[in-house]
CSV table of C-alpha atoms in Angstrom, one decimal:
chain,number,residue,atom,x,y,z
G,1,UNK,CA,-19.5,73.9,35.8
G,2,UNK,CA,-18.2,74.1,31.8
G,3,UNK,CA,-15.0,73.9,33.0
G,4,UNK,CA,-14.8,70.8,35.2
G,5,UNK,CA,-17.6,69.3,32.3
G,6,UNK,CA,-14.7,70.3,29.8
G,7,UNK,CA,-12.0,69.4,31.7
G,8,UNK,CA,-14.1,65.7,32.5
G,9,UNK,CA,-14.2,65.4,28.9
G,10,UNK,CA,-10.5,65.9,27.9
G,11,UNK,CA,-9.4,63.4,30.1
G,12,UNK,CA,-12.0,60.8,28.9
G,13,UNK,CA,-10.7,61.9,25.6
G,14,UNK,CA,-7.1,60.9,26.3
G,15,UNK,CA,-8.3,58.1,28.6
G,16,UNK,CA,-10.2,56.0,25.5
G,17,UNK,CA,-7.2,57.4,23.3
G,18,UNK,CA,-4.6,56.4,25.2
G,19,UNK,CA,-2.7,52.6,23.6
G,20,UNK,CA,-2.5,50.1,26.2
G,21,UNK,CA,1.1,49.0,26.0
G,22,UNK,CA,1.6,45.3,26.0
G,23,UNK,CA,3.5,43.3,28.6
G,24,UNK,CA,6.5,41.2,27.9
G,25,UNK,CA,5.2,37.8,27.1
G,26,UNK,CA,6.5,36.4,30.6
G,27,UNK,CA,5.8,32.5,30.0
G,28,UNK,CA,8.5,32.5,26.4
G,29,UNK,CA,6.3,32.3,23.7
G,30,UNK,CA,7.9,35.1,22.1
G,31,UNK,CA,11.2,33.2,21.6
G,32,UNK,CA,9.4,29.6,20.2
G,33,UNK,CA,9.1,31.3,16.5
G,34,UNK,CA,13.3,31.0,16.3
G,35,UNK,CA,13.3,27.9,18.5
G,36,UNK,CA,11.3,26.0,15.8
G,37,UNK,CA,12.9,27.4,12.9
G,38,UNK,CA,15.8,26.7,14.2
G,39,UNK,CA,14.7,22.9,14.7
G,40,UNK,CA,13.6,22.6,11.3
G,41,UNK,CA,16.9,23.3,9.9
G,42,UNK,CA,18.3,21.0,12.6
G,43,UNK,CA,16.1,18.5,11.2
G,44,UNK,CA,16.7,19.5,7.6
G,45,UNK,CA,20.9,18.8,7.9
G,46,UNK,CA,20.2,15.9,9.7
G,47,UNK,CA,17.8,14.0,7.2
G,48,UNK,CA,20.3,15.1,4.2
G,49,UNK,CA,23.1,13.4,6.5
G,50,UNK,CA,21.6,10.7,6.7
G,51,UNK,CA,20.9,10.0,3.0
G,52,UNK,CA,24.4,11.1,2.1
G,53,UNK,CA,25.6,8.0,4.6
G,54,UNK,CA,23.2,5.6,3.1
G,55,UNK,CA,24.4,6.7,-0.2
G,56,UNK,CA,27.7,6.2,0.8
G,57,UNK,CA,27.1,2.9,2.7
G,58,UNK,CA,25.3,1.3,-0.3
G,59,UNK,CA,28.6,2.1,-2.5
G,60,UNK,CA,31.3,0.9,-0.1
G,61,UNK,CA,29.2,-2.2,0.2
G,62,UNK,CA,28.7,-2.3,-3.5
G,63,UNK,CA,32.7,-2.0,-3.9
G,64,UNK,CA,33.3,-4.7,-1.5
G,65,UNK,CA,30.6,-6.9,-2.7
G,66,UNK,CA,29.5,-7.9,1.4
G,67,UNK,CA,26.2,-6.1,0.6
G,68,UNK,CA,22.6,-8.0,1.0
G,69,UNK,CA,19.7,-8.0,-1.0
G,70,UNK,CA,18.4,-4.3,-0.5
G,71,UNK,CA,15.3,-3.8,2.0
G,72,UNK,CA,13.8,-2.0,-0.6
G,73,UNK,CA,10.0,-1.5,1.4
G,74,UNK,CA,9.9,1.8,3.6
G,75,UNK,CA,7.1,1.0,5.8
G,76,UNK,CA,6.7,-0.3,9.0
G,77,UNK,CA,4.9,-3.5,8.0
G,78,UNK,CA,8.1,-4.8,5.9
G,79,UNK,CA,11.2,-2.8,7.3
G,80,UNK,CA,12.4,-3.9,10.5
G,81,UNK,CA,14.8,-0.5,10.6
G,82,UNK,CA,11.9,1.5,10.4
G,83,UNK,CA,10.1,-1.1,12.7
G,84,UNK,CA,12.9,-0.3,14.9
G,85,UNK,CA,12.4,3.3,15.3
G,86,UNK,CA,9.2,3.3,15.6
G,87,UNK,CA,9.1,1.4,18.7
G,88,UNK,CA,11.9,3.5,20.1
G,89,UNK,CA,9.0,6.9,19.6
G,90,UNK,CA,8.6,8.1,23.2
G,91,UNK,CA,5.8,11.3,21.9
G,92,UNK,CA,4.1,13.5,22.1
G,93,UNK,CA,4.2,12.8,18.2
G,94,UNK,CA,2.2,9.1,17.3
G,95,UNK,CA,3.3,6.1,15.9
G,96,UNK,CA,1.7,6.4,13.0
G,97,UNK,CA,2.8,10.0,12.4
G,98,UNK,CA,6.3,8.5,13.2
G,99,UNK,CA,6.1,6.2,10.7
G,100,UNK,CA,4.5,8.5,8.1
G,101,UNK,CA,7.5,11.0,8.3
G,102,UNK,CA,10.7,8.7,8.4
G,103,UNK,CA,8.8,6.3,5.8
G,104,UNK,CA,9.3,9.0,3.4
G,105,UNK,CA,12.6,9.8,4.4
G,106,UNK,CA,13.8,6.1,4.4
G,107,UNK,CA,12.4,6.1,0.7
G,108,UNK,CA,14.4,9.4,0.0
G,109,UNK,CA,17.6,7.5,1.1
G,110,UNK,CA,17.2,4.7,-0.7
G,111,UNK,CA,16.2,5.7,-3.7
G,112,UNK,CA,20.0,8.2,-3.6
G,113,UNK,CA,21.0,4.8,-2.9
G,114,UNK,CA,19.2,1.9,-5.0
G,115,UNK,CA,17.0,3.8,-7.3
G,116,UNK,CA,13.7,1.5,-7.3
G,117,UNK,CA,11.3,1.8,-10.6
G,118,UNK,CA,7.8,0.1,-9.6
G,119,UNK,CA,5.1,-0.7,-12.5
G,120,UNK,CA,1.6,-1.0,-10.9
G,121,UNK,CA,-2.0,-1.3,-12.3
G,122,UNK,CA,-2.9,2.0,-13.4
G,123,UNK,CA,-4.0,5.0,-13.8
G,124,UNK,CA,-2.7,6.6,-10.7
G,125,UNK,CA,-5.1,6.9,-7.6
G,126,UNK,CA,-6.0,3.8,-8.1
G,127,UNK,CA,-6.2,1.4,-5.5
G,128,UNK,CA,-2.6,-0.4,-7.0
G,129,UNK,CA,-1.1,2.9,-6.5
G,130,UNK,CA,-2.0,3.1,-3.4
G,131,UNK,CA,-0.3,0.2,-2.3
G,132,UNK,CA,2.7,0.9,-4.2
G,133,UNK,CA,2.5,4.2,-2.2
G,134,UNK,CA,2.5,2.1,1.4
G,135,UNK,CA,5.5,0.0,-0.1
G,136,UNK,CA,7.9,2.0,-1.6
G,137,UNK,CA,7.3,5.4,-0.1
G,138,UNK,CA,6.4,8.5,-2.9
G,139,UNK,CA,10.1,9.0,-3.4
G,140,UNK,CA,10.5,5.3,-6.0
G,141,UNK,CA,10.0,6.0,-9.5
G,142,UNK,CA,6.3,4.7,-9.7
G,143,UNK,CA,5.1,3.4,-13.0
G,144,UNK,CA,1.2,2.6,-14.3
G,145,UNK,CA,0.5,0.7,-16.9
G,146,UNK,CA,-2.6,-0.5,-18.5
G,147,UNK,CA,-3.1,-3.9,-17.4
G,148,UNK,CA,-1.7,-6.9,-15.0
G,149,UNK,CA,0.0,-8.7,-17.9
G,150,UNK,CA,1.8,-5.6,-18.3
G,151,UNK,CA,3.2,-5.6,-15.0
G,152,UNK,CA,4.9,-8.6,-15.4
G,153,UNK,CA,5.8,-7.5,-18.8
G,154,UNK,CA,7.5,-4.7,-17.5
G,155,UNK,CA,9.3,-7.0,-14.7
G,156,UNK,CA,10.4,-9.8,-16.7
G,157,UNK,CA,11.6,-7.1,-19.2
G,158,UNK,CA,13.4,-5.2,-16.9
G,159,UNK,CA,12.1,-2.3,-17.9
G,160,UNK,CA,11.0,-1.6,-13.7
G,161,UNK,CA,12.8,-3.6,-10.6
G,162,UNK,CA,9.6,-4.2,-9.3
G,163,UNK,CA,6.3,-4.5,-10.0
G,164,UNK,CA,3.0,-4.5,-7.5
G,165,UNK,CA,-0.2,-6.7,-8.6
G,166,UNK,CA,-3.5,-7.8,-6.8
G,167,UNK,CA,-3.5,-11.4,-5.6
G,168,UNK,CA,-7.2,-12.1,-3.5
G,169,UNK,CA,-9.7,-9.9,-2.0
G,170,UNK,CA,-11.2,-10.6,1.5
G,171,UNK,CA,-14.5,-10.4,-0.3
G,172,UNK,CA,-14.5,-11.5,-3.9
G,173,UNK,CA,-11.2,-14.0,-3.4
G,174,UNK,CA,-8.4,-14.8,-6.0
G,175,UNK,CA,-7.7,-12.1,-8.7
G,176,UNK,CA,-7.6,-15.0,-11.6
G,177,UNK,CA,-5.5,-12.7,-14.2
G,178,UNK,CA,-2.7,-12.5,-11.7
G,179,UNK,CA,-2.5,-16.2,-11.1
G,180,UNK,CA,-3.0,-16.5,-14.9
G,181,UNK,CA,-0.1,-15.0,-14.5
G,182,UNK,CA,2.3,-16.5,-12.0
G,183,UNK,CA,1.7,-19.6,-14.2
G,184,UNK,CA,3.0,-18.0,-17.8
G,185,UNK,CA,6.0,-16.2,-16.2
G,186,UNK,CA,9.0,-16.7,-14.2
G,187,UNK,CA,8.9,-13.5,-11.4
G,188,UNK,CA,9.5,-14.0,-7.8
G,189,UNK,CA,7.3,-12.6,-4.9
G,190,UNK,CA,9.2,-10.6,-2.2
G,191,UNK,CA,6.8,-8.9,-0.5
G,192,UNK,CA,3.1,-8.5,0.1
G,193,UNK,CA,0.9,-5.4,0.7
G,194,UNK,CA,-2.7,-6.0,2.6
G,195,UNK,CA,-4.7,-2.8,1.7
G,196,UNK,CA,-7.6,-1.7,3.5
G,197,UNK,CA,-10.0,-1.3,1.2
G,198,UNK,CA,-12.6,1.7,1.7
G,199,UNK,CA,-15.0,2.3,-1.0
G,200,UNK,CA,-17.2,5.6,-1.3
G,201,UNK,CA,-19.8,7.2,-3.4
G,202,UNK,CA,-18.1,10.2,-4.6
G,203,UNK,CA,-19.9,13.3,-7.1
G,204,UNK,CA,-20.3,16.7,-7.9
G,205,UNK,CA,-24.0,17.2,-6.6
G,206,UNK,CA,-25.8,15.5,-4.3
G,207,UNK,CA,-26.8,12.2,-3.6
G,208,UNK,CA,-30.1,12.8,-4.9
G,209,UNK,CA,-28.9,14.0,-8.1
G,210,UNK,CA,-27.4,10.8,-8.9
G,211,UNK,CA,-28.7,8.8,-11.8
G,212,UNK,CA,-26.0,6.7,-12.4
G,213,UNK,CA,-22.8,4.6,-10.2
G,214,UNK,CA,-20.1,3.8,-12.1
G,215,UNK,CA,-16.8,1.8,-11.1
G,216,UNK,CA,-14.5,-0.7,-11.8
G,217,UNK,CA,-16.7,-4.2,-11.9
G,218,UNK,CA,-14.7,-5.2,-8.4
G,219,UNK,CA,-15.6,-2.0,-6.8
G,220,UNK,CA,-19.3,-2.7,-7.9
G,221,UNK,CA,-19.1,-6.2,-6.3
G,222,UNK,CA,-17.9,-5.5,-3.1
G,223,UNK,CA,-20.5,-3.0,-2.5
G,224,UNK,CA,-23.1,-4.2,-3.9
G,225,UNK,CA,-25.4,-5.0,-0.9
G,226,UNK,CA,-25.3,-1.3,-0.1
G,227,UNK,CA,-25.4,-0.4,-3.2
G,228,UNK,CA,-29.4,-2.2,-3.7
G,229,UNK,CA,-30.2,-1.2,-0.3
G,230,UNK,CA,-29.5,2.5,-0.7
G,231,UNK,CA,-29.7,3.5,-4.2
G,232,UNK,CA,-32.2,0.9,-5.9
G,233,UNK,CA,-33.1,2.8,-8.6
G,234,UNK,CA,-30.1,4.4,-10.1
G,235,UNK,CA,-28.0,3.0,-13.7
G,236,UNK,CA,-24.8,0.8,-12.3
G,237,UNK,CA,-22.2,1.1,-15.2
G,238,UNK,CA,-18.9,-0.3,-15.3
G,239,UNK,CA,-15.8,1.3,-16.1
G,240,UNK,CA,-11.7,0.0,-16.7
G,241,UNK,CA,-10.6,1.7,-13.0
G,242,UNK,CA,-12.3,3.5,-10.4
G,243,UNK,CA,-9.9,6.3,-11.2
G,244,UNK,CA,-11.9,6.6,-14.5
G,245,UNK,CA,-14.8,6.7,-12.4
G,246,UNK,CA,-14.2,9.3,-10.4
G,247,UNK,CA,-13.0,11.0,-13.9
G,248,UNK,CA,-16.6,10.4,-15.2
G,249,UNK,CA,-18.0,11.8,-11.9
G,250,UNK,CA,-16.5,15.0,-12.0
G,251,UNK,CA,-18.2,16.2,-15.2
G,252,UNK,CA,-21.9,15.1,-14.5
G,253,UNK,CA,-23.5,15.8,-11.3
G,254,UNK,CA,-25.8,12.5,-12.4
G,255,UNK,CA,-22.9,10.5,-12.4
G,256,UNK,CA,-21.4,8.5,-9.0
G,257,UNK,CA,-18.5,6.9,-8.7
G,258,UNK,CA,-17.2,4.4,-6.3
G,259,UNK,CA,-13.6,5.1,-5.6
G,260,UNK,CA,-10.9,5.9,-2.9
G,261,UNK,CA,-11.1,9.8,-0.9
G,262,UNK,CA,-7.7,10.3,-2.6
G,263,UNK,CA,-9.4,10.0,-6.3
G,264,UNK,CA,-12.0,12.6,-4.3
G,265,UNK,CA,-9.6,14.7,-3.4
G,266,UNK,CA,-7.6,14.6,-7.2
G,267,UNK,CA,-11.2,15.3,-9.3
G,268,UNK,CA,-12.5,17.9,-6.7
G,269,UNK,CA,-15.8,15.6,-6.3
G,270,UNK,CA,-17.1,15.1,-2.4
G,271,UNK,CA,-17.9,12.1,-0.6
G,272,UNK,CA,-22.0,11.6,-0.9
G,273,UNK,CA,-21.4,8.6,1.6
G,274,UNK,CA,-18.8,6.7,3.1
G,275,UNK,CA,-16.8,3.5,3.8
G,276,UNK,CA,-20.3,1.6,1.4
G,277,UNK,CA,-17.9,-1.8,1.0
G,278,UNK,CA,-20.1,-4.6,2.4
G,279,UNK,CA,-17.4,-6.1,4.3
G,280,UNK,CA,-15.8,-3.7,7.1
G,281,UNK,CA,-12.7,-5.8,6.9
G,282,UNK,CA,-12.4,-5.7,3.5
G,283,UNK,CA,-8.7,-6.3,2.1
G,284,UNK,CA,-7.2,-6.2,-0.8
G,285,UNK,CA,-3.3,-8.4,-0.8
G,286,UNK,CA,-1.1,-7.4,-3.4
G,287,UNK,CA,1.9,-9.1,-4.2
G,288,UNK,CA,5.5,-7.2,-4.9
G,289,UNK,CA,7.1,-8.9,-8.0
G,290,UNK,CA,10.8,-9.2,-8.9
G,291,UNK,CA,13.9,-10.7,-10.0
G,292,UNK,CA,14.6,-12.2,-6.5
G,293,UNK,CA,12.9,-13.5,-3.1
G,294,UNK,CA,13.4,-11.3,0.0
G,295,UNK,CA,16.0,-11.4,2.9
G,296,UNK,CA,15.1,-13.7,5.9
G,297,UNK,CA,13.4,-12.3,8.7
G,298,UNK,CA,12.5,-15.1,11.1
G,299,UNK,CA,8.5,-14.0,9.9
G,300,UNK,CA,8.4,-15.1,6.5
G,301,UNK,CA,5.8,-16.8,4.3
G,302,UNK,CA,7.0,-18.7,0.9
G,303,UNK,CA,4.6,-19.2,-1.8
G,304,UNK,CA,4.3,-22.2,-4.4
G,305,UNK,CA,3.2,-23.5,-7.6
G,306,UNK,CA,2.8,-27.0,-8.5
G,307,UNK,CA,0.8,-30.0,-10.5
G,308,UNK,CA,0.3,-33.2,-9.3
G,309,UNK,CA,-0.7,-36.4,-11.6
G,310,UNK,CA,-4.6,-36.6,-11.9
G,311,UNK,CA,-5.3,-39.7,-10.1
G,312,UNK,CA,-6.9,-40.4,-6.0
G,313,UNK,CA,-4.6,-39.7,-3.7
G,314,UNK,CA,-2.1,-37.3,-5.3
G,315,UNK,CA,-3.1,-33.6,-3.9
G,316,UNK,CA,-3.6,-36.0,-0.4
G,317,UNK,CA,0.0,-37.4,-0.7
G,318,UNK,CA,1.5,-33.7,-1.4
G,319,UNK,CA,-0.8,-32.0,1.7
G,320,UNK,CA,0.7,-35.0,4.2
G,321,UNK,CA,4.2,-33.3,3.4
G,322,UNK,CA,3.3,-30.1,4.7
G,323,UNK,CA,1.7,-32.0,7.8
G,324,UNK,CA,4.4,-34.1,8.1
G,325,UNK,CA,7.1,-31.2,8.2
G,326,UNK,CA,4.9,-29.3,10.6
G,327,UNK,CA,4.4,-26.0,8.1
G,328,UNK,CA,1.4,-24.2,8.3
G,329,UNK,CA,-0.4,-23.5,5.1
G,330,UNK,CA,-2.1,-19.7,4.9
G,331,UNK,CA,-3.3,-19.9,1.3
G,332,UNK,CA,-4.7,-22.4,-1.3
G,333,UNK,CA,-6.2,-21.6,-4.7
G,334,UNK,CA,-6.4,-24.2,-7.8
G,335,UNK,CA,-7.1,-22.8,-11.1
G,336,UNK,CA,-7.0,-24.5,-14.6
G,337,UNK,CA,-4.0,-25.4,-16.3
G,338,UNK,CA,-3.7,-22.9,-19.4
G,339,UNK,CA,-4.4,-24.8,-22.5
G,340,UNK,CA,-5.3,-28.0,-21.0
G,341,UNK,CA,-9.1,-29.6,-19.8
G,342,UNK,CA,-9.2,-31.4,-16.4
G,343,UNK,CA,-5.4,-30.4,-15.3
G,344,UNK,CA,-5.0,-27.9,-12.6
G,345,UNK,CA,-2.2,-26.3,-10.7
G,346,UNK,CA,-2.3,-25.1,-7.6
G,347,UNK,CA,-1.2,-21.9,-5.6
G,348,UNK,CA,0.0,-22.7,-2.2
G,349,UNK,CA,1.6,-20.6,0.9
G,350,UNK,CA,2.5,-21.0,3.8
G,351,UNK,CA,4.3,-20.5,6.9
G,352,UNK,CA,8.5,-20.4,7.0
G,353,UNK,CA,10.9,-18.6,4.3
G,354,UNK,CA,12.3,-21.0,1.9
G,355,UNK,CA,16.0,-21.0,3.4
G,356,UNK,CA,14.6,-22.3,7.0
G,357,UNK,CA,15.1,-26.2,7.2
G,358,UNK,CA,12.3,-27.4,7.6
G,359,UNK,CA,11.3,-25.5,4.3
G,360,UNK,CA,13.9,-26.9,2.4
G,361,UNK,CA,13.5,-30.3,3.5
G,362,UNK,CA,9.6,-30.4,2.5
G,363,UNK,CA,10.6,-28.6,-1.0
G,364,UNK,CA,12.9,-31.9,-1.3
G,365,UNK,CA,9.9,-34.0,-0.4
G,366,UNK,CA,7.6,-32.4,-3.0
G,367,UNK,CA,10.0,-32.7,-5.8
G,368,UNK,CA,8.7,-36.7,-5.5
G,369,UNK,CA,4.9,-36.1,-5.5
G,370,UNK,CA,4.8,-33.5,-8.1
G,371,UNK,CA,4.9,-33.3,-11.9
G,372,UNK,CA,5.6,-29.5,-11.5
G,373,UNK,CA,6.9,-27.4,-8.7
G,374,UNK,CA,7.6,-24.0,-8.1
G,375,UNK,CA,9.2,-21.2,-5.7
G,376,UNK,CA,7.6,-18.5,-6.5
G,377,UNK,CA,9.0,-16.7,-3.6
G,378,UNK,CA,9.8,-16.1,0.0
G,379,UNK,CA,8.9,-12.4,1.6
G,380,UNK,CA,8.1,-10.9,5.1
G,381,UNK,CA,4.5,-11.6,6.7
G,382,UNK,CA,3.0,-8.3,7.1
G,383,UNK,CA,-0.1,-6.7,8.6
G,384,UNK,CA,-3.2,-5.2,7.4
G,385,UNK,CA,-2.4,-0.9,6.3
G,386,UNK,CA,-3.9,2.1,5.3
């Protein structure tokens, strides 16, 4: 009877001791490691052919001189190439995640090719940089500086090829310092970036901790509905960005700020709520300053500046040539003329890129009914991001 226990025992022994060997993996997962490295350095040779081919295109067009003003945007919204391939994208992968890897690969290329330098209303994270981000692609040369006067500084100086500056917001309208603006210096508009804007209440501690919101006075506005709803009681202090904000926040748990989840994510501070902007649709349009107006694309707006005589009629006489030459207008803002009482100008856009006839011919018409008239630039239409 001890023997057959003892016997029982060393086989259960070497039974439980026993290693199961494995079976072959029989459906090929063993082999997708290589396969994917592999495809990675496919895709690696490829995307450094292609920039070396843009590089080299951009020079053999440069030698010859046949080359066109550069497409200098890299996403979707204002680059029919990358339009192009987009709409070519079969899956699994998404549109968006389409877009969001040859965006920054389009960006790589050109920059080999046409090195872009970009000035933008600082300090980085803010919501400028952001749209200079959706623009240009992380690869351009992006520069902030301290205020919108110094964007066009920096343009007109050619210190940068571009520069990016707020025009209106969907809530709070016209941005006044950059029409100010428009109306001092000679820049062009080719291009335009409508920015989702999502505001959220970002800190340390928790939302009970909170004593004080801080942000840019903007920010403040366009949330403050919410804002009086949901925290009544607390100190609303106003700071030069919302990146200074969030800065603030990050070294008092009593302190809020209203800012972007990427200034979160840069001062380590958490989202106490989100998406508190009043307005759901609430966009921000920035305008892409340069030298020149941009290439013709059949879905083009062209902005304008002009004066007309103060006397009855005048602003009704320039409107009827608009009518007359069947342009839709988008946009119309009139602000004071600097240094002057009861003299306005007037910001105008509308539908059709300068070079289009019917364009030029109502250009020619206004020349007549104004005392002062201005291109300030043709550029691509483009749709809401981010």
């Amino acid at each position: 009877m001890s023997k057959k226990k003892s016997s029982l025992a060393n086989s259960t022994s070497r039974t439980r001791g026993a290693k199961k060997s494995r079976p072959a993996a029989a459906d090929g997962s063993a082999a997708l490691p290589t396969k994917l490295a592999k495809l990675d350095r496919q895709l690696m040779k490829l995307a450094n052919e292609r920039a070396a081919a843009t590089a080299e295109l951009a020079k053999l067009q440069q030698e010859s001189g046949t080359a066109d003003a550069p497409v200098i945007a890299a996403g979707t919204a204002w680059n029919p190439q990358l339009a192009r391939i987009v709409e070519g994208n079969t899956g699994p992968l998404s549109n968006q995640a389409v877009a969001a890897m040859f965006r920054e690969l389009l960006s790589g290329c050109r920059q080999l090719a046409n090195p872009v330098r970009v000035a933008f209303l600082g300090p980085l994270h803010s919501y400028s940089h952001l749209a200079a981000l959706e623009y240009f692609g992380s690869e351009a040369e992006l520069v902030p500086v301290a205020s919108i006067a110094a964007v066009f500084a920096e343009v007109t100086n050619r210190q940068v090829a571009y520069g990016i500056v707020p025009l209106e917001n969907s809530t709070d309208g016209r941005i006044a310092d950059t029409l100010d603006m428009f109306a001092r210096v000679r820049v062009r508009i080719s291009g335009e970036v409508p920015l989702r804007i999502h505001h959220n209440l970002l800190g340390i501690g928790k939302r009970t901790d909170v004593e004080t919101i801080c942000s840019k006075p903007q920010a403040l506005s366009q949330c403050r509905a919410w804002l009086a709803v949901n925290m009544p009681e607390v100190t609303i202090v106003e700071t030069s960005s919302t990146t200074a904000a969030a800065e603030r926040a990050s070294a008092d748990r009593r302190v809020a700020a209203v800012a972007s989840r990427q200034a979160a994510a840069n001062y380590g501070l958490s989202v106490l709520a989100e998406n508190i902007e009043d307005n759901k649709e609430n966009i921000t349009r920035f305008a892409v300053i340069g030298q020149e107006s941009a290439r013709r694309t059949g879905s083009d707006k062209t902005s304008l500046l002009f004066q007309v005589a103060h006397e009855p009629g005048a602003l009704a006489d320039v409107m009827a040539v608009f009518k007359r030459n069947r342009l839709n207008l988008t946009w119309i803002e009139s602000f004071p003329l600097p240094g002057r009482t009861q003299e306005y100008l007037f910001f105008v856009e509308m539908q059709g890129h300068e070079r289009d006839l019917r364009v030029r011919r109502a250009l020619t018409a206004l020349e007549k009914k104004t005392q002062l008239l201005e291109v300030l630039g043709a550029y691509p239409i483009a749709t809401p991001v981010g």
